[in-house]
Amino acid sequence: GRPDTSDVDALDLIDVDSAAARFARPYDHWLRDNALRFSDIRRLRDQVGLLQYTPLISIVTPVYEPPETYLRQAIESVIDQIYPHWELCLANDASPSPYVRAVLDEYAAIDHRIKVIHRTENGNISLASNSALSLAIGDFVALLNHDDMLAPDALFEAAAALNRDPRIDMIYSDEDKIDDEGRRRDPFFKPDWSPESFLSRMYTGHLSVFRRALIERIGGFR
């Protein structure tokens, strides 16, 4: 429709640069309204004790030459999980840099839930993932890259979904990226399960949680 004259006149009062900056990153606005707050973390920690079903979730991570900072951030994002019933199974895929072994052994000594295997030969991601999987004893397996970071509530939300329906065999989450300045960007908000979409793209990705019996039934990773 035709604009009201008063609206047109009001445009002269808008700081164009400020408006452009304000809406340059809509994801920042979404995070402001939806990101986990300290009060949310406290509330969810209290809710963990109310879960009737608390499955052990085995996090499988193949490791090969990640930057040390990223590797530490990945491990610490697991340690910081609200849901405490996890184990982190790390397979060092014969990384040539000595710091990789040192970092993995350091964290394994800090937390008994962290398990480490050091491969003597580089086998790439599938064989390394199978090595990590050999350490797992949980009913469910979550796949985590050596340079990923989990949101603090990631495993809690998986466990909450399993409490709503214990028959679930697979869970997947939304994801985004984080830059070297610690800013979150490039959000990937995913649909509910869509077989048609899955035929055209691998959209489940990170974080994916699977019933371990299914992975073992197909013989692990290939």
Tab-separated table of C-alpha atoms in Angstrom:
chain	number	residue	atom	x	y	z
A	1	GLY	CA	0.000	0.000	0.000
A	2	ARG	CA	0.917	3.680	-0.192
A	3	PRO	CA	3.208	4.741	2.687
A	4	ASP	CA	1.922	7.170	5.289
A	5	THR	CA	3.593	10.582	4.912
A	6	SER	CA	4.600	10.638	8.581
A	7	ASP	CA	6.435	7.320	8.164
A	8	VAL	CA	8.458	8.684	5.259
A	9	ASP	CA	9.395	11.795	7.226
A	10	ALA	CA	10.517	9.652	10.157
A	11	LEU	CA	13.152	7.961	8.010
A	12	ASP	CA	15.232	11.130	8.234
A	13	LEU	CA	15.695	10.475	11.970
A	14	ILE	CA	17.157	6.959	11.589
A	15	ASP	CA	20.904	6.482	11.977
A	16	VAL	CA	21.476	4.244	8.963
A	17	ASP	CA	24.882	2.998	10.123
A	18	SER	CA	23.561	2.012	13.556
A	19	ALA	CA	20.558	0.245	12.048
A	20	ALA	CA	22.783	-1.687	9.635
A	21	ALA	CA	25.085	-2.771	12.453
A	22	ARG	CA	22.134	-3.788	14.606
A	23	PHE	CA	20.722	-6.142	12.000
A	24	ALA	CA	24.000	-7.258	10.406
A	25	ARG	CA	24.049	-10.494	12.434
A	26	PRO	CA	20.526	-11.688	13.160
A	27	TYR	CA	21.987	-14.750	14.871
A	28	ASP	CA	23.317	-12.475	17.618
A	29	HIS	CA	19.739	-11.461	18.349
A	30	TRP	CA	18.634	-15.089	18.419
A	31	LEU	CA	21.455	-15.940	20.847
A	32	ARG	CA	20.525	-13.013	23.060
A	33	ASP	CA	17.020	-14.430	23.446
A	34	ASN	CA	17.784	-18.152	23.436
A	35	ALA	CA	21.340	-18.914	24.549
A	36	LEU	CA	21.778	-20.825	27.780
A	37	ARG	CA	22.137	-18.595	30.844
A	38	PHE	CA	23.715	-19.395	34.206
A	39	SER	CA	20.242	-19.589	35.731
A	40	ASP	CA	19.272	-22.147	33.065
A	41	ILE	CA	22.339	-24.236	33.882
A	42	ARG	CA	21.457	-24.272	37.585
A	43	ARG	CA	17.867	-25.235	36.787
A	44	LEU	CA	18.921	-28.076	34.478
A	45	ARG	CA	21.437	-29.403	37.014
A	46	ASP	CA	18.557	-29.706	39.456
A	47	GLN	CA	16.484	-31.518	36.840
A	48	VAL	CA	19.145	-34.178	36.257
A	49	GLY	CA	18.187	-35.721	39.604
A	50	LEU	CA	14.573	-35.978	38.446
A	51	LEU	CA	15.359	-38.079	35.367
A	52	GLN	CA	14.061	-41.614	35.783
A	53	TYR	CA	16.323	-42.956	33.026
A	54	THR	CA	19.987	-41.933	33.078
A	55	PRO	CA	21.772	-43.888	30.341
A	56	LEU	CA	25.536	-43.756	30.064
A	57	ILE	CA	26.472	-41.875	26.891
A	58	SER	CA	29.817	-42.828	25.387
A	59	ILE	CA	31.366	-39.978	23.424
A	60	VAL	CA	33.596	-41.306	20.642
A	61	THR	CA	36.361	-39.002	19.397
A	62	PRO	CA	39.099	-39.862	16.898
A	63	VAL	CA	42.091	-37.552	17.398
A	64	TYR	CA	44.746	-36.669	14.845
A	65	GLU	CA	46.914	-33.558	15.072
A	66	PRO	CA	44.328	-30.988	16.173
A	67	PRO	CA	45.606	-27.619	17.409
A	68	GLU	CA	46.217	-28.059	21.132
A	69	THR	CA	43.836	-25.234	22.042
A	70	TYR	CA	40.992	-26.801	20.073
A	71	LEU	CA	41.659	-30.239	21.552
A	72	ARG	CA	41.562	-28.892	25.092
A	73	GLN	CA	38.389	-26.931	24.401
A	74	ALA	CA	36.717	-30.037	22.991
A	75	ILE	CA	37.592	-32.145	26.033
A	76	GLU	CA	36.663	-29.432	28.517
A	77	SER	CA	33.294	-28.927	26.813
A	78	VAL	CA	32.573	-32.556	27.708
A	79	ILE	CA	33.789	-32.151	31.285
A	80	ASP	CA	31.489	-29.118	31.623
A	81	GLN	CA	28.371	-31.049	30.653
A	82	ILE	CA	25.321	-30.588	32.871
A	83	TYR	CA	24.498	-34.288	32.437
A	84	PRO	CA	27.150	-36.253	34.370
A	85	HIS	CA	26.537	-39.769	33.051
A	86	TRP	CA	29.051	-39.843	30.208
A	87	GLU	CA	32.385	-41.298	29.253
A	88	LEU	CA	34.760	-39.771	26.707
A	89	CYS	CA	36.528	-42.344	24.554
A	90	LEU	CA	39.497	-40.810	22.740
A	91	ALA	CA	41.580	-42.588	20.109
A	92	ASN	CA	44.917	-40.978	19.255
A	93	ASP	CA	45.367	-41.968	15.607
A	94	ALA	CA	49.177	-42.097	15.775
A	95	SER	CA	49.506	-38.309	15.873
A	96	PRO	CA	53.180	-37.397	15.274
A	97	SER	CA	53.138	-34.398	17.638
A	98	PRO	CA	54.053	-35.397	21.218
A	99	TYR	CA	51.616	-32.885	22.739
A	100	VAL	CA	48.623	-34.919	21.550
A	101	ARG	CA	49.533	-37.925	23.689
A	102	ALA	CA	50.480	-35.666	26.590
A	103	VAL	CA	47.160	-33.763	26.540
A	104	LEU	CA	45.058	-36.916	26.291
A	105	ASP	CA	46.931	-38.632	29.121
A	106	GLU	CA	46.678	-35.467	31.234
A	107	TYR	CA	42.885	-35.393	31.035
A	108	ALA	CA	42.570	-39.153	31.520
A	109	ALA	CA	44.427	-38.731	34.806
A	110	ILE	CA	42.132	-35.887	35.858
A	111	ASP	CA	38.760	-37.566	35.217
A	112	HIS	CA	38.118	-41.303	35.414
A	113	ARG	CA	35.361	-40.943	32.802
A	114	ILE	CA	37.962	-40.121	30.151
A	115	LYS	CA	39.431	-43.157	28.387
A	116	VAL	CA	42.326	-43.036	25.935
A	117	ILE	CA	43.804	-45.448	23.431
A	118	HIS	CA	46.963	-44.648	21.471
A	119	ARG	CA	47.058	-46.266	18.052
A	120	THR	CA	50.462	-47.261	16.663
A	121	GLU	CA	49.409	-46.798	13.037
A	122	ASN	CA	47.393	-44.041	11.387
A	123	GLY	CA	44.109	-45.500	10.216
A	124	ASN	CA	42.099	-42.339	9.438
A	125	ILE	CA	38.732	-41.450	10.888
A	126	SER	CA	36.842	-44.736	10.525
A	127	LEU	CA	39.464	-47.031	12.047
A	128	ALA	CA	40.278	-44.486	14.734
A	129	SER	CA	36.587	-44.178	15.569
A	130	ASN	CA	36.377	-47.964	15.853
A	131	SER	CA	39.324	-47.898	18.254
A	132	ALA	CA	37.532	-45.317	20.382
A	133	LEU	CA	34.319	-47.334	20.123
A	134	SER	CA	36.132	-50.366	21.527
A	135	LEU	CA	36.474	-48.451	24.802
A	136	ALA	CA	32.761	-47.603	25.001
A	137	ILE	CA	30.406	-49.339	27.397
A	138	GLY	CA	27.453	-46.927	27.268
A	139	ASP	CA	24.077	-47.795	25.786
A	140	PHE	CA	24.391	-44.759	23.521
A	141	VAL	CA	27.250	-43.344	21.473
A	142	ALA	CA	27.734	-39.676	20.637
A	143	LEU	CA	30.142	-38.655	17.874
A	144	LEU	CA	32.411	-35.705	18.621
A	145	ASN	CA	35.214	-34.358	16.444
A	146	HIS	CA	38.532	-33.446	18.033
A	147	ASP	CA	37.885	-29.745	17.349
A	148	ASP	CA	34.179	-29.604	18.250
A	149	MET	CA	32.643	-28.018	21.337
A	150	LEU	CA	29.485	-29.265	23.009
A	151	ALA	CA	26.953	-26.836	24.427
A	152	PRO	CA	26.694	-27.415	28.206
A	153	ASP	CA	23.195	-28.879	27.883
A	154	ALA	CA	23.864	-31.096	24.849
A	155	LEU	CA	23.909	-34.446	26.649
A	156	PHE	CA	21.162	-33.382	29.041
A	157	GLU	CA	18.844	-32.707	26.104
A	158	ALA	CA	19.681	-36.126	24.651
A	159	ALA	CA	18.914	-37.797	27.970
A	160	ALA	CA	15.704	-35.798	28.344
A	161	ALA	CA	14.582	-36.969	24.890
A	162	LEU	CA	15.262	-40.573	25.890
A	163	ASN	CA	13.205	-40.089	29.038
A	164	ARG	CA	10.303	-38.911	26.910
A	165	ASP	CA	10.667	-41.940	24.640
A	166	PRO	CA	13.180	-44.677	25.609
A	167	ARG	CA	12.650	-46.372	22.228
A	168	ILE	CA	14.586	-43.661	20.381
A	169	ASP	CA	17.578	-45.047	18.441
A	170	MET	CA	19.059	-41.805	17.103
A	171	ILE	CA	19.137	-38.166	18.192
A	172	TYR	CA	20.577	-35.221	16.291
A	173	SER	CA	20.867	-31.556	17.150
A	174	ASP	CA	21.173	-28.120	15.625
A	175	GLU	CA	24.717	-26.826	15.285
A	176	ASP	CA	26.725	-23.696	14.614
A	177	LYS	CA	30.362	-22.683	14.350
A	178	ILE	CA	32.605	-20.674	16.631
A	179	ASP	CA	35.452	-18.458	15.440
A	180	ASP	CA	38.820	-17.738	17.038
A	181	GLU	CA	37.320	-14.740	18.844
A	182	GLY	CA	34.756	-17.003	20.501
A	183	ARG	CA	31.829	-15.678	18.451
A	184	ARG	CA	29.161	-18.139	17.412
A	185	ARG	CA	28.107	-17.951	13.762
A	186	ASP	CA	26.700	-19.909	10.796
A	187	PRO	CA	23.768	-21.551	12.626
A	188	PHE	CA	22.298	-24.701	11.109
A	189	PHE	CA	18.741	-25.144	12.383
A	190	LYS	CA	17.631	-28.584	11.312
A	191	PRO	CA	14.218	-30.017	10.486
A	192	ASP	CA	12.477	-32.851	12.228
A	193	TRP	CA	13.338	-36.204	10.689
A	194	SER	CA	12.977	-35.910	6.930
A	195	PRO	CA	13.864	-39.020	4.881
A	196	GLU	CA	13.500	-37.038	1.652
A	197	SER	CA	15.938	-34.379	2.815
A	198	PHE	CA	18.338	-37.012	4.088
A	199	LEU	CA	18.581	-38.496	0.596
A	200	SER	CA	20.034	-35.243	-0.716
A	201	ARG	CA	22.312	-34.080	2.125
A	202	MET	CA	23.933	-35.244	5.333
A	203	TYR	CA	22.060	-32.888	7.620
A	204	THR	CA	22.149	-34.779	10.925
A	205	GLY	CA	25.886	-34.251	11.485
A	206	HIS	CA	26.710	-32.749	14.864
A	207	LEU	CA	25.729	-33.677	17.474
A	208	SER	CA	24.533	-37.181	16.647
A	209	VAL	CA	23.750	-39.799	19.285
A	210	PHE	CA	23.117	-43.438	18.349
A	211	ARG	CA	22.093	-46.546	20.213
A	212	ARG	CA	25.361	-48.466	20.526
A	213	ALA	CA	23.735	-51.788	19.674
A	214	LEU	CA	22.907	-50.461	16.199
A	215	ILE	CA	26.493	-49.397	15.515
A	216	GLU	CA	27.771	-52.785	16.645
A	217	ARG	CA	25.117	-54.583	14.592
A	218	ILE	CA	26.462	-53.033	11.360
A	219	GLY	CA	30.068	-53.739	12.316
A	220	GLY	CA	31.162	-50.269	13.366
A	221	PHE	CA	32.456	-47.607	11.004
A	222	ARG	CA	33.622	-48.133	7.445
